[in-house]
Coordinates of C-alpha atoms in Angstrom, one line a residue:
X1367 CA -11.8 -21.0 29.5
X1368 CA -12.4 -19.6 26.1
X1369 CA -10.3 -20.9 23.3
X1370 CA -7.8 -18.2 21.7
X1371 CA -7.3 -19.9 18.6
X1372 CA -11.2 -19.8 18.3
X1373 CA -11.2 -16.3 19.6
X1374 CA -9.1 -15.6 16.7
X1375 CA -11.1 -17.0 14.1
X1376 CA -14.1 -14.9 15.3
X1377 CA -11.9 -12.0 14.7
X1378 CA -11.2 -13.0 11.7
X1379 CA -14.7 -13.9 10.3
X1380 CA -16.1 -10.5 11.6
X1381 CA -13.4 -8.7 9.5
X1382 CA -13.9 -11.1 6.4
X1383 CA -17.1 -11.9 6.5
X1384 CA -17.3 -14.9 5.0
X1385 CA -16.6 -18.5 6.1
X1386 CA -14.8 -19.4 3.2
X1387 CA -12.8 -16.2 3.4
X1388 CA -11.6 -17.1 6.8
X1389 CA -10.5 -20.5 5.6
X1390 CA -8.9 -19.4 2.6
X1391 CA -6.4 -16.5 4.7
X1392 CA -5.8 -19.7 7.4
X1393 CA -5.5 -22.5 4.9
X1394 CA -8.2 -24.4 6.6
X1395 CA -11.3 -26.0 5.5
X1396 CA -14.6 -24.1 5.4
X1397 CA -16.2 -26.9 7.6
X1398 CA -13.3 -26.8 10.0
X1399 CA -13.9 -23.0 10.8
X1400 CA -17.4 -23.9 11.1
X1401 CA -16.4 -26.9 13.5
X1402 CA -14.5 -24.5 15.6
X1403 CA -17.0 -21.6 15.7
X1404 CA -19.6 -24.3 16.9
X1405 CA -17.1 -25.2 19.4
X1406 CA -16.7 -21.8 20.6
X1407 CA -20.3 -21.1 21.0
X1408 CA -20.5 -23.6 23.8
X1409 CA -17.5 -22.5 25.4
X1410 CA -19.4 -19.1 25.7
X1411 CA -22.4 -20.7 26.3
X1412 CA -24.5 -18.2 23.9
X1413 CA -25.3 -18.4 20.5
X1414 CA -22.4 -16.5 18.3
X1415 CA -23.9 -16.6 14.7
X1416 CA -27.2 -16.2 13.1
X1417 CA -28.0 -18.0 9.5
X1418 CA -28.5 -14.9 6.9
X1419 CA -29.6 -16.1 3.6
X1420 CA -26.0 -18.2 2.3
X1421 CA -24.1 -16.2 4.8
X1422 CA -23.7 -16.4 8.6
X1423 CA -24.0 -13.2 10.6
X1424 CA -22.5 -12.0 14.0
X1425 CA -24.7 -11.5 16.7
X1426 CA -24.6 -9.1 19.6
X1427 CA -23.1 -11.3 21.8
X1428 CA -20.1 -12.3 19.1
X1429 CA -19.5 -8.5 18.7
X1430 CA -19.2 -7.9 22.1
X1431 CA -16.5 -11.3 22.2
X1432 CA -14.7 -9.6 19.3
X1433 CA -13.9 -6.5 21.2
X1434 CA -12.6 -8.9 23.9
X1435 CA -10.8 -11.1 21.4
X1436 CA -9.1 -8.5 19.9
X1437 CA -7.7 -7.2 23.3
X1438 CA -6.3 -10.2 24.1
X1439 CA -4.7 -11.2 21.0
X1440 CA -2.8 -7.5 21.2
X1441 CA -1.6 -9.1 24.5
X1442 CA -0.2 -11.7 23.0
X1443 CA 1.8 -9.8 20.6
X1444 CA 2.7 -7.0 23.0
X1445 CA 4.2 -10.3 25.0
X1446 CA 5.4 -11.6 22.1
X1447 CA 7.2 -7.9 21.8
X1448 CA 8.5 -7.6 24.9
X1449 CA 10.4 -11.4 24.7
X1450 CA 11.9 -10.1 21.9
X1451 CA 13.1 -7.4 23.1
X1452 CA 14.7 -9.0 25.6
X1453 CA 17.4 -10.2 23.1
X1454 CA 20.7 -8.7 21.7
X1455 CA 19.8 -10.1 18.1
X1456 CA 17.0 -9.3 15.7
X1457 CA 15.4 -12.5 14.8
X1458 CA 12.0 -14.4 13.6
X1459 CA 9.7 -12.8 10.8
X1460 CA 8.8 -10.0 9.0
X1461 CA 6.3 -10.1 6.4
X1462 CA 5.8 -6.3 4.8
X1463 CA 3.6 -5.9 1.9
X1464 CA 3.9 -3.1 -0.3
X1465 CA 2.9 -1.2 -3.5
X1466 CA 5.1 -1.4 -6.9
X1467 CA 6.9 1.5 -7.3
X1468 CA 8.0 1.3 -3.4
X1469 CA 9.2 -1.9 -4.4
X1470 CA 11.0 -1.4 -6.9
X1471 CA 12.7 2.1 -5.6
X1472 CA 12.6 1.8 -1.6
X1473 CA 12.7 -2.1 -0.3
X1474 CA 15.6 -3.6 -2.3
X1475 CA 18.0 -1.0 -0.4
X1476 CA 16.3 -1.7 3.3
X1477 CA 16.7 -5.4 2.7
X1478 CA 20.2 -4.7 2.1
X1479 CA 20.3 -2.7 5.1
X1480 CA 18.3 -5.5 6.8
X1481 CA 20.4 -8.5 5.5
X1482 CA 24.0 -6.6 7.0
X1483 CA 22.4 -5.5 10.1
X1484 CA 20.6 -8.3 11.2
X1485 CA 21.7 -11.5 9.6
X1486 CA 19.0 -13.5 11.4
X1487 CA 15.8 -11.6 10.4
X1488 CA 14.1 -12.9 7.9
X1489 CA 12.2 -10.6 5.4
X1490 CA 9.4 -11.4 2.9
X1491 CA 7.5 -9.1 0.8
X1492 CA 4.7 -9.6 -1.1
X1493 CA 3.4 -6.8 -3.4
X1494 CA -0.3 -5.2 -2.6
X1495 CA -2.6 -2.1 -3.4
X1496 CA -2.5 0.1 -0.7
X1497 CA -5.9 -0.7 0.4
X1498 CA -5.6 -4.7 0.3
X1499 CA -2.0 -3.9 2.3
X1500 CA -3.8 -2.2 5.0
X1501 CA -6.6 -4.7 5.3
X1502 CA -4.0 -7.6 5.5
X1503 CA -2.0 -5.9 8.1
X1504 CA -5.1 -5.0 10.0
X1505 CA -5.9 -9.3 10.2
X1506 CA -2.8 -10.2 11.2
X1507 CA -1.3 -11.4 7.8
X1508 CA 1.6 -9.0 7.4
X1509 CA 3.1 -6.8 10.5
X1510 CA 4.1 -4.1 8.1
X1511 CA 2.4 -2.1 5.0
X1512 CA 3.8 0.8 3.0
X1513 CA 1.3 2.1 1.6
X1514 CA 0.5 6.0 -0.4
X1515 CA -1.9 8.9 -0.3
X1516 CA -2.6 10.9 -3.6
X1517 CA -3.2 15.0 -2.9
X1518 CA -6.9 15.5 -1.9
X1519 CA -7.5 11.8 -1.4
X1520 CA -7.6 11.8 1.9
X1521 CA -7.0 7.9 2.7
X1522 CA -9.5 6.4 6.3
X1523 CA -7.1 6.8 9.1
X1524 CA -7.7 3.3 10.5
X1525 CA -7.9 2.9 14.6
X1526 CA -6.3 -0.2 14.5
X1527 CA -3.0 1.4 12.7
X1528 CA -0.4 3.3 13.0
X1529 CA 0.9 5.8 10.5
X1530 CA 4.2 7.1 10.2
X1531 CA 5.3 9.2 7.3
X1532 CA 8.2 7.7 5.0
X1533 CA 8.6 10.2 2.3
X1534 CA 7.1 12.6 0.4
X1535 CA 6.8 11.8 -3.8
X1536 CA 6.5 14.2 -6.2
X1537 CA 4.5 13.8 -9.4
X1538 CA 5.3 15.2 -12.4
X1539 CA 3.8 15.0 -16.1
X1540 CA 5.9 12.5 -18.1
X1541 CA 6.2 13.3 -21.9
X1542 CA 8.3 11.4 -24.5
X1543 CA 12.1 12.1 -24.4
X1544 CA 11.9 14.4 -27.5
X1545 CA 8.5 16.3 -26.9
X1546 CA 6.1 17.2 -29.5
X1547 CA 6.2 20.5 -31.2
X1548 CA 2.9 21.8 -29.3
X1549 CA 4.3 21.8 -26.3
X1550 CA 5.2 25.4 -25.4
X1551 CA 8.6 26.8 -25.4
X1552 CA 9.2 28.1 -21.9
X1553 CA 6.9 25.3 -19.8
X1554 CA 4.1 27.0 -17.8
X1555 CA 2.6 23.8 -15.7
X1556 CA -0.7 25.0 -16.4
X1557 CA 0.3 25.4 -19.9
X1558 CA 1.5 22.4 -20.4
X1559 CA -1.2 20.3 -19.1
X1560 CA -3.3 21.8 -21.2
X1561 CA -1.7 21.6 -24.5
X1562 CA -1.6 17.5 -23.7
X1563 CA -5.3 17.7 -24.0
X1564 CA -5.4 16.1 -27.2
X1565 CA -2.8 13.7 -27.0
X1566 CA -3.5 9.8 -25.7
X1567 CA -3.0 8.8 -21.9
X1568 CA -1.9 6.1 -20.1
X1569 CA -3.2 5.8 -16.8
X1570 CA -3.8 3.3 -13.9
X1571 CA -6.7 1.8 -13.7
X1572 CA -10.5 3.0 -12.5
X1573 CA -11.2 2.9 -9.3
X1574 CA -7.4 3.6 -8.1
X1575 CA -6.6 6.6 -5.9
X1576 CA -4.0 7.9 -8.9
X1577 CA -6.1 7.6 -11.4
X1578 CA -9.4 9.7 -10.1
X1579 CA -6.2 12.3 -8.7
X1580 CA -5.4 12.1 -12.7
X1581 CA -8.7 12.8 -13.8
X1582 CA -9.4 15.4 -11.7
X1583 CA -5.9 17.0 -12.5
X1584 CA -7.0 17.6 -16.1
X1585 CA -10.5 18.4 -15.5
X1586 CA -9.7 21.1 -13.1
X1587 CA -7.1 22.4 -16.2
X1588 CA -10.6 22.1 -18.6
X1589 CA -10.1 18.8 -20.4
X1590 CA -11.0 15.0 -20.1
X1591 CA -7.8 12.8 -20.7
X1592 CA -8.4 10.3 -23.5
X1593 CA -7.2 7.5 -21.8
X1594 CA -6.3 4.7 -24.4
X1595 CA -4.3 2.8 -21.9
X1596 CA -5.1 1.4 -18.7
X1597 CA -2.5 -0.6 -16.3
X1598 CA -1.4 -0.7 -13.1
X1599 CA 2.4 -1.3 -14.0
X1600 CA 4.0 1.9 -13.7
X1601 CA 7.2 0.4 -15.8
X1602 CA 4.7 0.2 -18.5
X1603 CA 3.7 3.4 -18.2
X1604 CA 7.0 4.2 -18.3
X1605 CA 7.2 2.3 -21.4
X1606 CA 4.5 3.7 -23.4
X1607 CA 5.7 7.5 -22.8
X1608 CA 9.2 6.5 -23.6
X1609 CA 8.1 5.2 -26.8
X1610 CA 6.0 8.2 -27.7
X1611 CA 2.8 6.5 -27.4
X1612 CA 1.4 8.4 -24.6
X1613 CA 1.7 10.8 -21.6
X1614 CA 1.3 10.1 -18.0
X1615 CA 1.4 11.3 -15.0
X1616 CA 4.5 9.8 -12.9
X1617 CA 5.5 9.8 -9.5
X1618 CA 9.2 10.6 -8.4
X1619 CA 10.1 7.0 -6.7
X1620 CA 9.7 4.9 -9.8
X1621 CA 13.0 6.5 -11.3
X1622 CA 14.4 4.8 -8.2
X1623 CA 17.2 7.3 -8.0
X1624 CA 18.2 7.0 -11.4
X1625 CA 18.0 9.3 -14.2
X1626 CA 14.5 9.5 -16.3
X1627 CA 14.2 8.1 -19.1
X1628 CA 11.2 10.4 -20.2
X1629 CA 11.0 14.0 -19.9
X1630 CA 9.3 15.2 -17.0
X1631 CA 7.5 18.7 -16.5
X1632 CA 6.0 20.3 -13.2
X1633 CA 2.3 19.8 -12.6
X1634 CA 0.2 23.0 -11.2
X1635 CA 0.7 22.8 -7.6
X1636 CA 3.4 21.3 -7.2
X1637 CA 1.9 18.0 -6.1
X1638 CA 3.2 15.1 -4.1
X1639 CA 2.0 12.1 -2.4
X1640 CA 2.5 11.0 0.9
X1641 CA 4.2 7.1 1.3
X1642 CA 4.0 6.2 4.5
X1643 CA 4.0 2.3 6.7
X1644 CA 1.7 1.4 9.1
X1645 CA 1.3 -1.3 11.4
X1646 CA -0.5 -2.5 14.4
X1647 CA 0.1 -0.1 18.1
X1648 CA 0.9 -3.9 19.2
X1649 CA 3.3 -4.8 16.7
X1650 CA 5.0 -1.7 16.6
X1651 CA 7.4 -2.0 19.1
X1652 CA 9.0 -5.2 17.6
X1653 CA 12.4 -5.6 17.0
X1654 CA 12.4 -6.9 13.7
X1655 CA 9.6 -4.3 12.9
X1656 CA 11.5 -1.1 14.1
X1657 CA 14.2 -2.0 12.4
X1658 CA 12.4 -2.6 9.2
X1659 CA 10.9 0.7 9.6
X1660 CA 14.7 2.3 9.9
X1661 CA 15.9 0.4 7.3
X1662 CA 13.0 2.0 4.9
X1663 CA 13.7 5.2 5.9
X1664 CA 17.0 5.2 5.4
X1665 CA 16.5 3.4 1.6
X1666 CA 13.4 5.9 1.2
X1667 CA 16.1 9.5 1.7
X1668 CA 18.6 7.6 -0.1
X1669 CA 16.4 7.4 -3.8
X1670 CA 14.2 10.6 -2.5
X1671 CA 16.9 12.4 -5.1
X1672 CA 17.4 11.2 -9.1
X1673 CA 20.8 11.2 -10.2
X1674 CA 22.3 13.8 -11.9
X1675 CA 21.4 17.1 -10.9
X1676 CA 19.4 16.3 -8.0
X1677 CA 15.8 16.5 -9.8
X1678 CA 14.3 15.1 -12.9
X1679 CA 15.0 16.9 -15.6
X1680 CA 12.7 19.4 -17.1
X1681 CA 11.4 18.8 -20.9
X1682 CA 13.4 20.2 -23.2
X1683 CA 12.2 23.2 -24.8
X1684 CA 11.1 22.5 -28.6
X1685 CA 13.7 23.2 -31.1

């Protein structure tokens, strides 16, 4: 009888990569992962890695175990599912990770939602890119992601995840409160994108989904943004335009359903990205995941709309 704690590590290593990978996510030993893998190699009675240079490789036979292992560990935690189901109370675990400005707008409300509701679930978030979310999720190190999708950046559907939509998020140019004289009086968006040619940026940084959305966005209205500040913190984005030291481009949800504190004009288009959670097809039926899920989408319409007069405000038209 194969091992499914072995199984599992198998799985893991063909999704890591590494043996040291696999001991860092279990908190085990390198040579202990090697230990077991040597273990489960006479269980199957076939050889299950192949020395590559510093790095072990999968063979045939361990790919075709994987497929297998996987199987059964969604078995487990569609059984796992369906005992919790079987209760009147929403208990155990739920570890969610998710991007900044969903934290900071969306969760706080759904663990509110959460700690009234259902006492006995315990929640823990841990903040992640969108892409390091959906890995995690994918190896079994958090049941829930939310993750986002710029305009044109069409993010790999993954066959191993779910997707269900959790709000749309419009993005809008942010200028300081008081905007500078060459902005134009009655706001075009094309206009106005184009007359913040010349002034510094603040964007996130390379690499990130927003920021070649951003680029393109001003190269498509004949201009490259001189970007003099790079960070992933949105509240320092925030920061920066507030203070006059930059523009940005900003998404709705880190206003968190409170008024701006910048000045915000429509971009060409209208544009908006999609937030959305996913999850594994066997984890989805979970209590304490279904309810999460509600609880987000219930926070999520409740900060969809800034106070005040239901939308950010527009820039002020120069004096």
């Amino acid at each position: 009888m194969l091992d499914v704690r072995r199984l599992r590590l198998l799985v893991e290593l063909s999704q890591r990569g590494t043996l040291s990978a696999v001991a860092e996510a279990l908190s085990y030993s390198p040579s202990s992962v090697s230990q077991q893998l040597s273990q489960l190699e006479r269980e199957a009675g076939v050889p299950l890695l192949v020395q590559v240079g510093r790095r072990v490789q999968l063979t045939p036979q361990a790919e075709l175990l994987v497929g297998h292992a996987r199987a059964v560990l969604d078995r487990l935690e569609e059984a796992e599912a369906d005992v919790a189901r079987s209760l009147t109370d929403v208990g155990g675990t739920v570890r969610i990770a998710v991007f900044q400005s969903a934290a900071h707008a969306i969760v706080p409300q759904a663990l509110t939602l959460l700690r009234a509701e259902h006492p006995n679930l315990r929640v823990e978030v841990t903040e992640r890119e969108p892409d390091a979310g959906l890995f995690e999720v994918s190896a079994r190190d958090f049941d829930l992601v939310i993750a986002e999708q710029y305009p044109g950046h069409t993010r790999a559907h993954r066959d191993d995840l779910d997707r269900v939509r959790l709000a749309a998020d419009a993005i809008r140019l942010a200028l300081p409160p008081h905007p500078t004289r060459l902005m134009p009086r009655d706001p075009d968006p094309s206009a106005v994108l184009a007359a913040a040619a010349g002034m510094p940026w603040v964007l996130e940084p390379k690499g990130t989904a927003s920021r070649e959305w951003a680029e393109q966005l001003c190269r498509e209205a004949g201009f490259e943004p001189d970007v003099r500040f790079e960070s992933a913190d949105l509240m320092a984005h925030i920061r920066l335009i507030r203070t006059g030291n930059a523009v940005g481009v900003l998404p709705d949800l880190v206003w968190a359903g409170e008024a701006p504190s910048v000045s915000l004009l429509d971009l060409p288009g209208h544009p908006e990205r999609e937030i959305f959670t996913s999850t594994r097809p066997a984890a989805a039926t979970r209590p304490a995941v279904v309810a999460s899920r509600d609880a987000l989408a219930r926070a999520a319409a409740a900060t969809a709309t800034p106070a005040g007069d239901g939308r950010p405000p527009r820039a002020a038209a120069r004096d």
